[in-house]
PDB file of C-alpha atoms in Angstrom:
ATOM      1  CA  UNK A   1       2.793  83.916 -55.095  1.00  0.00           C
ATOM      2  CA  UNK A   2       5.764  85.348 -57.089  1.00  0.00           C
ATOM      3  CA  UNK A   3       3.932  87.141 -59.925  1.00  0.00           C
ATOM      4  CA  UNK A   4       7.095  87.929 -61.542  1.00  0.00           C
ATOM      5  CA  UNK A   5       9.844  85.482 -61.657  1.00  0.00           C
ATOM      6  CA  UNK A   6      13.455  85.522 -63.182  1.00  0.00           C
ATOM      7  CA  UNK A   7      14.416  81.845 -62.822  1.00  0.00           C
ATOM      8  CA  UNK A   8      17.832  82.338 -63.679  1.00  0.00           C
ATOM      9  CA  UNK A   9      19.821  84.139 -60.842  1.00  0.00           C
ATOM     10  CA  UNK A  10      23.083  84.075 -62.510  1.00  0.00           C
ATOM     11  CA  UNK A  11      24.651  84.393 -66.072  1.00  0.00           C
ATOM     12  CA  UNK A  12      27.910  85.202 -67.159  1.00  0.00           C
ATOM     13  CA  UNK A  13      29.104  85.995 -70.742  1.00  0.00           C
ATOM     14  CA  UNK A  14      32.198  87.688 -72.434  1.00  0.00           C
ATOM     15  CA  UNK A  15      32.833  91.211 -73.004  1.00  0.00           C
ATOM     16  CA  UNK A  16      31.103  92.414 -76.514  1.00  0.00           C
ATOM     17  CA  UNK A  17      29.137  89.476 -76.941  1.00  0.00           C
ATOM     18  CA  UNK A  18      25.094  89.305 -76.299  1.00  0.00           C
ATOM     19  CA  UNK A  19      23.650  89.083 -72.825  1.00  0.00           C
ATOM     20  CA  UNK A  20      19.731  88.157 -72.885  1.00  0.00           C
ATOM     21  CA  UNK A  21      18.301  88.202 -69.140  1.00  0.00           C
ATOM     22  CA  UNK A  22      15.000  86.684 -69.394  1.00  0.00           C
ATOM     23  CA  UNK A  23      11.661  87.448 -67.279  1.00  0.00           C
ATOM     24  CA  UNK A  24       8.531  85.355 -67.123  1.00  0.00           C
ATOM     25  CA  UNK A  25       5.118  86.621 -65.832  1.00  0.00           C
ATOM     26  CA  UNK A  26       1.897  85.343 -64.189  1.00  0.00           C
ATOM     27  CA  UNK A  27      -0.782  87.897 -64.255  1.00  0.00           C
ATOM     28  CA  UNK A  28      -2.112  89.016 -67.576  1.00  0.00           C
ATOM     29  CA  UNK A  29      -3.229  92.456 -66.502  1.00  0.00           C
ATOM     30  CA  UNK A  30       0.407  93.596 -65.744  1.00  0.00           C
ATOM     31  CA  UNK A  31       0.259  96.174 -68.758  1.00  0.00           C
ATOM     32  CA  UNK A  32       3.830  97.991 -68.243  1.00  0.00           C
ATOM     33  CA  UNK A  33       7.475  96.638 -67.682  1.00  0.00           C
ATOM     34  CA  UNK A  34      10.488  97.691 -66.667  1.00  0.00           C
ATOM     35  CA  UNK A  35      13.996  96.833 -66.005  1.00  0.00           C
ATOM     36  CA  UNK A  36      16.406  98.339 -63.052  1.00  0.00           C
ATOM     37  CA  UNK A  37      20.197  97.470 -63.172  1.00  0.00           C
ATOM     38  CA  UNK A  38      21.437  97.772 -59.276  1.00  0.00           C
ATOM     39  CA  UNK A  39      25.000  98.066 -58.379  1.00  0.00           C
ATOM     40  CA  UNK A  40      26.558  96.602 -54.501  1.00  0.00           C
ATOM     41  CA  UNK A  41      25.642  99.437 -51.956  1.00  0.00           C
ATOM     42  CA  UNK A  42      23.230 101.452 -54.104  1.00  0.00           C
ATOM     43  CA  UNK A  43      19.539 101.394 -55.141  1.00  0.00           C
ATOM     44  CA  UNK A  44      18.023  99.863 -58.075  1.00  0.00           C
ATOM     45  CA  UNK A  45      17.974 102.174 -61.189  1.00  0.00           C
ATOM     46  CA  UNK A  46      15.658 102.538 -64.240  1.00  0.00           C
ATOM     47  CA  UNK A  47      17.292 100.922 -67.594  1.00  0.00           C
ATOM     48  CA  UNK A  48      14.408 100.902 -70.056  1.00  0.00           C
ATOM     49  CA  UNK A  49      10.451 100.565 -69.769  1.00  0.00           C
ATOM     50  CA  UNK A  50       7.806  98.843 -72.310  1.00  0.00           C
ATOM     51  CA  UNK A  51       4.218  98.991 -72.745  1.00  0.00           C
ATOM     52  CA  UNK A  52       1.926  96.093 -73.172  1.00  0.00           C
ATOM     53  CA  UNK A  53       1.243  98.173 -76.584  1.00  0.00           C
ATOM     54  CA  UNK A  54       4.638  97.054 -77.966  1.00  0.00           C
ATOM     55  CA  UNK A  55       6.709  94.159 -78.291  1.00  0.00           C
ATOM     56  CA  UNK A  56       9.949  96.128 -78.631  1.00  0.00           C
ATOM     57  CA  UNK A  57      11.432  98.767 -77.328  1.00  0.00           C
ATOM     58  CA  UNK A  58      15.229  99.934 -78.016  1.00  0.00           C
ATOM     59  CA  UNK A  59      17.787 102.298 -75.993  1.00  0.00           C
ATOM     60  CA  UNK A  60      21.274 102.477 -77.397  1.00  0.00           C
ATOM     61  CA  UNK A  61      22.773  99.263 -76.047  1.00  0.00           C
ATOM     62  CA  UNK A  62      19.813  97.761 -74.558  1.00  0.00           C
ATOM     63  CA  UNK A  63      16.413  96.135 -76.204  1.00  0.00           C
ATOM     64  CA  UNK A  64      13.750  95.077 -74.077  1.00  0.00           C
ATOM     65  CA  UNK A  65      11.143  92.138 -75.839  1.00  0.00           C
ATOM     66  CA  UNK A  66       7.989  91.560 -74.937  1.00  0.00           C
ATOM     67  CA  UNK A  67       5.808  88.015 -75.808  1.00  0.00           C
ATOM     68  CA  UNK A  68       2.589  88.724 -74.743  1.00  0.00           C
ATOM     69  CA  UNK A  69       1.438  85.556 -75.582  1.00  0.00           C
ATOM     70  CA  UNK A  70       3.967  83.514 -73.912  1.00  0.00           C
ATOM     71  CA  UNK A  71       4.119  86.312 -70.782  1.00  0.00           C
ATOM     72  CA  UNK A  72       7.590  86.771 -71.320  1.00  0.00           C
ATOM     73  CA  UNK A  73      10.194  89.579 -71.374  1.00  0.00           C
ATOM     74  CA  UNK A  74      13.750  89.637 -71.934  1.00  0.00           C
ATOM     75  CA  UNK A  75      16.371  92.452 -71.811  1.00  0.00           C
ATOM     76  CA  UNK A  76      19.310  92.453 -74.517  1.00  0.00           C
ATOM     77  CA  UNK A  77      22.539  93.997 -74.022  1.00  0.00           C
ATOM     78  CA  UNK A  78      24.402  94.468 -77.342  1.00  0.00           C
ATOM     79  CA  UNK A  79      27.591  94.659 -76.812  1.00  0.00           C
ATOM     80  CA  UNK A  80      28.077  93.566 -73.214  1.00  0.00           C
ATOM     81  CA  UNK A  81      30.981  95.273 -71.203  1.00  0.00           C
ATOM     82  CA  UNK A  82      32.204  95.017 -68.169  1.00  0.00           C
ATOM     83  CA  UNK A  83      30.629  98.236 -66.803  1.00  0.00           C
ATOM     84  CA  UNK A  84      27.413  96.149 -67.365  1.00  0.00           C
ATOM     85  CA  UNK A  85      28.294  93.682 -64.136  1.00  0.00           C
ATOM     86  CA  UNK A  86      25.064  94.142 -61.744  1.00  0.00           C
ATOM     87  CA  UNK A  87      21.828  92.658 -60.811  1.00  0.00           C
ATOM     88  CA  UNK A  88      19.142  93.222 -63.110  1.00  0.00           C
ATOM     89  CA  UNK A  89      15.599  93.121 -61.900  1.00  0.00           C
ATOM     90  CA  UNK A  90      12.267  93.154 -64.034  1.00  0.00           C
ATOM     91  CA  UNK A  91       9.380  94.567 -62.566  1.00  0.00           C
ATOM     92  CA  UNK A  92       5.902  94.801 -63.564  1.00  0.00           C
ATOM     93  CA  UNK A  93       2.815  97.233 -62.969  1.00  0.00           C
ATOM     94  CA  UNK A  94      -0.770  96.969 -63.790  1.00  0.00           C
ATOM     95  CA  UNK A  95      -2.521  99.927 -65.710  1.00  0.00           C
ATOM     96  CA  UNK A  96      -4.604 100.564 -62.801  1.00  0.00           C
ATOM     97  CA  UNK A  97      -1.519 101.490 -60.393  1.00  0.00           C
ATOM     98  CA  UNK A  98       2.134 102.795 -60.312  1.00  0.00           C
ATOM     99  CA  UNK A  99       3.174  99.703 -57.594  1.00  0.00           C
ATOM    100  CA  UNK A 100       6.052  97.595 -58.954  1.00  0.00           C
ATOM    101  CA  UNK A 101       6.252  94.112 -58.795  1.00  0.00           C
ATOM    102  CA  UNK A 102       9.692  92.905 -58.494  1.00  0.00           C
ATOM    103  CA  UNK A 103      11.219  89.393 -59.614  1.00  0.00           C
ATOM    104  CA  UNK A 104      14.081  88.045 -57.892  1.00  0.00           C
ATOM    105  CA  UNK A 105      16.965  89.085 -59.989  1.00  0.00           C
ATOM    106  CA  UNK A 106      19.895  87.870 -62.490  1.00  0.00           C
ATOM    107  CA  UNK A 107      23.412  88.850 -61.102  1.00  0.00           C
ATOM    108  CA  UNK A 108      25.045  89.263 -64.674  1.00  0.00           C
ATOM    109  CA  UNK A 109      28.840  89.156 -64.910  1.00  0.00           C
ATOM    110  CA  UNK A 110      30.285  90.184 -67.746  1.00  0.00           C
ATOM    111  CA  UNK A 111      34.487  88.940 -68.290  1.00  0.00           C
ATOM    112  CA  UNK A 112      36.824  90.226 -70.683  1.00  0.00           C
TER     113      UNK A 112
ATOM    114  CA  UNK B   1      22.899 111.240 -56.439  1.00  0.00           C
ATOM    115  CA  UNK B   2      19.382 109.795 -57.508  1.00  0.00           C
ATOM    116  CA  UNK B   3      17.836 112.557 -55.314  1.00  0.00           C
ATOM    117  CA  UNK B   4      15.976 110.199 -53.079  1.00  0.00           C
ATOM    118  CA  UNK B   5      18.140 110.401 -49.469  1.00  0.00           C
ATOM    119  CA  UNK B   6      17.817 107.539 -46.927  1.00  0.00           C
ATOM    120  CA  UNK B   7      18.486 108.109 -43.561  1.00  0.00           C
ATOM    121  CA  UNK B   8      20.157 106.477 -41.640  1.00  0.00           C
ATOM    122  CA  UNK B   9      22.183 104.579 -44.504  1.00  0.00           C
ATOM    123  CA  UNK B  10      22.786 101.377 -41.658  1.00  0.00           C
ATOM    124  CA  UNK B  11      21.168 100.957 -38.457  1.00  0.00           C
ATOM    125  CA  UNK B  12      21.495  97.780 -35.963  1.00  0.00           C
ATOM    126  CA  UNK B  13      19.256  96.983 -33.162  1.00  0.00           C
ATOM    127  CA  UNK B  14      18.131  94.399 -30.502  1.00  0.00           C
ATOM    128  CA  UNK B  15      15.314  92.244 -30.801  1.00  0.00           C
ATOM    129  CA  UNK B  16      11.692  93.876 -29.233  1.00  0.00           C
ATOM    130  CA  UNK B  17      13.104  97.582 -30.434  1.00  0.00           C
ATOM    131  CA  UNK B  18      11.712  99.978 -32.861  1.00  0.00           C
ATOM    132  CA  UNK B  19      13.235 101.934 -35.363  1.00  0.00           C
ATOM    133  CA  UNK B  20      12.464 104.634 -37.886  1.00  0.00           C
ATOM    134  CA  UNK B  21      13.670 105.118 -41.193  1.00  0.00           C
ATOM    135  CA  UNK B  22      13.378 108.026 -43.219  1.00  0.00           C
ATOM    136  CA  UNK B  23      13.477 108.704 -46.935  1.00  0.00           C
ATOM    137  CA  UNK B  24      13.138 112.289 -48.836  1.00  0.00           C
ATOM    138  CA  UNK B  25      11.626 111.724 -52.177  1.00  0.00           C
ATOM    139  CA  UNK B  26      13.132 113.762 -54.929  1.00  0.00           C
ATOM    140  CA  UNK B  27      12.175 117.234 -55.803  1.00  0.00           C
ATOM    141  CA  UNK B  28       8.513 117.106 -57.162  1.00  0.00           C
ATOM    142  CA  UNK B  29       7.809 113.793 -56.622  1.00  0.00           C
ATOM    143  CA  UNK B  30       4.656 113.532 -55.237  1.00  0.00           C
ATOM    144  CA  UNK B  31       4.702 109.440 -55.060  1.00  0.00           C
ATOM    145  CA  UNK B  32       6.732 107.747 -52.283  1.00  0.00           C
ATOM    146  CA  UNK B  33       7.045 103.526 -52.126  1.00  0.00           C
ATOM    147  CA  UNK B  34       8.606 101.325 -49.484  1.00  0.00           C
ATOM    148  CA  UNK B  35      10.218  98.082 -50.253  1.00  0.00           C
ATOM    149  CA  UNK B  36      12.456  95.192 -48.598  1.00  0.00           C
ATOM    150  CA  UNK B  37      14.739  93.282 -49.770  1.00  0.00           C
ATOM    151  CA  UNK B  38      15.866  90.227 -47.409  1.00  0.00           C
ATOM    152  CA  UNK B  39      18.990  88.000 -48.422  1.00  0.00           C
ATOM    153  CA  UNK B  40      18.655  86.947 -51.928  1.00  0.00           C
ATOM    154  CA  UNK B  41      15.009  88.039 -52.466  1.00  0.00           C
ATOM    155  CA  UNK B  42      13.478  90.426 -54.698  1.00  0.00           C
ATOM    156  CA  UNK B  43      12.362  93.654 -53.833  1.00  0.00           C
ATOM    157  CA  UNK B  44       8.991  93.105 -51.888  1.00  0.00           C
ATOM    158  CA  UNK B  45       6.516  96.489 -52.228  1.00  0.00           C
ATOM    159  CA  UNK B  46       5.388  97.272 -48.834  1.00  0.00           C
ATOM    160  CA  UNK B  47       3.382 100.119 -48.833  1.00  0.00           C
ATOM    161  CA  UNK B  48       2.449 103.576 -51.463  1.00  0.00           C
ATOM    162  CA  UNK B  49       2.125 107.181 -50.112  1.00  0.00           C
ATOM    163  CA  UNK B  50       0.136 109.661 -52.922  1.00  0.00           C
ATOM    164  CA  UNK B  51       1.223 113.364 -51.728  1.00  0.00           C
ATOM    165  CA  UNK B  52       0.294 112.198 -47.907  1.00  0.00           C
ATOM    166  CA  UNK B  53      -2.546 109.933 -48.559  1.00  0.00           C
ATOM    167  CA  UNK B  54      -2.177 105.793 -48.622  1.00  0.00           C
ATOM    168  CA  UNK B  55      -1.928 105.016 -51.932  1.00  0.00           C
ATOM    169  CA  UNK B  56      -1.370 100.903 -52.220  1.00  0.00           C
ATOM    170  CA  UNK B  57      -0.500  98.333 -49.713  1.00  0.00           C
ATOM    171  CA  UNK B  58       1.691  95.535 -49.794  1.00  0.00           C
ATOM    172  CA  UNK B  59       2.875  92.425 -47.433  1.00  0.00           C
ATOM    173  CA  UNK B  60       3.035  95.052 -44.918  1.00  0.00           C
ATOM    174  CA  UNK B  61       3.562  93.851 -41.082  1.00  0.00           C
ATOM    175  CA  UNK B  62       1.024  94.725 -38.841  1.00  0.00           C
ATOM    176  CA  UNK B  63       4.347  95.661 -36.741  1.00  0.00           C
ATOM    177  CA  UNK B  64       5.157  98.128 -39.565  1.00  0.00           C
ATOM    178  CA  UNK B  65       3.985 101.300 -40.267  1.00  0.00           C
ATOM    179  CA  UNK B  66       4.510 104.603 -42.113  1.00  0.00           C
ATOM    180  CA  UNK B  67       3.439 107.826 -43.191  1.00  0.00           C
ATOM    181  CA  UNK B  68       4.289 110.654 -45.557  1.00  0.00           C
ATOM    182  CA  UNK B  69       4.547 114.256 -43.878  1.00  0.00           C
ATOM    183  CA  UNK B  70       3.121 117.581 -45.967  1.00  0.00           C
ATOM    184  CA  UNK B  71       6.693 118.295 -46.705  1.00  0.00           C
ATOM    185  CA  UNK B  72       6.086 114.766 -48.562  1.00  0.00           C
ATOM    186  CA  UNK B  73       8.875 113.132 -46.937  1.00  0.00           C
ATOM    187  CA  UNK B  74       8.433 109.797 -45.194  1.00  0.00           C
ATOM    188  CA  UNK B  75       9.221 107.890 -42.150  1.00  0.00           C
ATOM    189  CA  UNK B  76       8.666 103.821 -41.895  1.00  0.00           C
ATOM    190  CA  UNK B  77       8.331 102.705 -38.561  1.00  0.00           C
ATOM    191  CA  UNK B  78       9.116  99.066 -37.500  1.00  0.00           C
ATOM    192  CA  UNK B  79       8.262  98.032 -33.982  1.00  0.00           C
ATOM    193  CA  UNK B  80       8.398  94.940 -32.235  1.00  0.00           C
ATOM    194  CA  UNK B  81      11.610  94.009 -34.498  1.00  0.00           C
ATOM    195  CA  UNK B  82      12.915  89.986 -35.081  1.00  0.00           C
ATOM    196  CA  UNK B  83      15.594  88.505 -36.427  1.00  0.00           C
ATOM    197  CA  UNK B  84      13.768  88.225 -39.826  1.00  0.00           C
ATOM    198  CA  UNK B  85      13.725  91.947 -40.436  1.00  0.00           C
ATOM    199  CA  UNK B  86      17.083  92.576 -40.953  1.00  0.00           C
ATOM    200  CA  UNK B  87      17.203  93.380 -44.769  1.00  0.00           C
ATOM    201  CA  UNK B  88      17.984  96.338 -47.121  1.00  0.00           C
ATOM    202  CA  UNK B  89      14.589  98.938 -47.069  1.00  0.00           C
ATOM    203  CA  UNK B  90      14.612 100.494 -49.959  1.00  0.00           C
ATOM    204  CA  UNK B  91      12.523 104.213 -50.791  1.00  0.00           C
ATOM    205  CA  UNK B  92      11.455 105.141 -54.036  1.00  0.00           C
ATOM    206  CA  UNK B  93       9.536 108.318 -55.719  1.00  0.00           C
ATOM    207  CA  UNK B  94       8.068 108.860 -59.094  1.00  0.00           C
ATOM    208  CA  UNK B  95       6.173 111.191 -60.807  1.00  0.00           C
ATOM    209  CA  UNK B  96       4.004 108.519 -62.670  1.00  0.00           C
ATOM    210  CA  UNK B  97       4.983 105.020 -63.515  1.00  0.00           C
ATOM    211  CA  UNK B  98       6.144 105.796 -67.007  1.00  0.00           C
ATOM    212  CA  UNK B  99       9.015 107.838 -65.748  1.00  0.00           C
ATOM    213  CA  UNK B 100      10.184 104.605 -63.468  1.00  0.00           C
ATOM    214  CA  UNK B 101      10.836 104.897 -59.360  1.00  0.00           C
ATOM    215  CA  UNK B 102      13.912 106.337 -58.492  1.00  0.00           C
ATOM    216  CA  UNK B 103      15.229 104.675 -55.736  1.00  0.00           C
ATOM    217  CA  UNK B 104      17.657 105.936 -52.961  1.00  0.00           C
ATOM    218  CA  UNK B 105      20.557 103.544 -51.211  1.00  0.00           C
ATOM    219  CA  UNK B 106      18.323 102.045 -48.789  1.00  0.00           C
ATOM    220  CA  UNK B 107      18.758 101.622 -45.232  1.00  0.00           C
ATOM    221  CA  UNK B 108      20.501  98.424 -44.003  1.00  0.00           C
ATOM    222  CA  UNK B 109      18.511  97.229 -40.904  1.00  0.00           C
ATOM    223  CA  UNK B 110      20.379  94.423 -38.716  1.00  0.00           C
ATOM    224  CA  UNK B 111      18.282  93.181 -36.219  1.00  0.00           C
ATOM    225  CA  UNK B 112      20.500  91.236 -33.295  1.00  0.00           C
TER     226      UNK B 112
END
């Protein structure tokens, strides 16, 4: 039962232009999100984080959405560079514990 | 340097053998988290450690075990190893699940 699922595993887009990775979820007492970029040969690491509390949260180049209703997050990178090239995972947590639930991943490439 | 160190960073075995891999949260950490991630899967939580105690359990084999040592680190042992283990095992520590996991470079188990 994937609780978290990112049902795009790939997405390529230009240098400077918009890259939306998108994040659906299953079980409405997740209460906290959060995004990790991960690099070849190294561990995931924290991006940016949003409580149930708020549908938008904002950290220089990157806005994380949240649609409650719909169960849905998406991460925006504004303007997209190359250094950006990774897989990003969402993950998930319910307010009564600090385990993460994972989804799959989107490898983003971003070309000049 | 995240601060989390994995030990050994790749490790390949037989079939039937055990292994143990080891994972020093970072400084003040109290929290310490297990996960795998096979070929093109997510990251799947295995197991929690709260300042030596379990904390949360996961899809965790009966094969696999772990433990987290006064000096907080922690070792995950995997006995009885198949072919289907071989994946990246990732260690993470937080502080709380607003400040994110920070994750170290995992271990990269190859079972032949």
């Amino acid at each position: 039962d994937q609780q978290v699922k990112q049902n795009s595993p790939s997405l390529s887009v230009q240098e400077g232009r918009i890259s939306i990775l998108n994040c659906d979820y299953t079980n409405s007492m997740f209460d906290y999100f959060l995004w990790y970029k991960k690099y070849p040969a190294e561990g995931p690491t924290f991006l940016i984080s949003i409580s149930s509390i708020k549908d938008k949260n904002e950290d220089g180049r990157f806005t994380v959405f949240l649609n409650k209703s719909a169960k849905h997050l998406s991460l925006h990178i504004v303007p997209s560079q190359p250094g950006d090239s990774a897989v990003y995972f969402c993950a998930a947590s319910t307010y009564n514990t600090d385990k993460l639930i994972f989804g799959t991943g989107t490898r983003l490439q971003v070309f000049p | 340097d995240s601060g989390v160190t994995q030990t050994p960073k790749h490790l390949i075995t037989a079939t039937g053998q055990r292994v143990t891999l080891r994972c020093s949260p970072r400084s003040g950490d109290l929290s310490v988290y297990w996960y795998q991630q096979s070929l093109d899967q997510g990251l799947q939580f295995l197991i929690q450690y709260y300042n030596g105690e379990e904390r949360a359990k996961g899809n965790i084999l009966e094969r696999f075990s772990a433990q987290q040592f006064p000096d907080l680190h922690s070792e995950l042992n995997l006995s009885s190893l198949e072919l289907g283990d071989s994946a990246l095992y990732f260690c993470a520590s937080s502080v709380g699940r607003a400040s994110g996991y920070t994750f170290g470079s995992g271990t990269r188990l190859t079972v032949v």
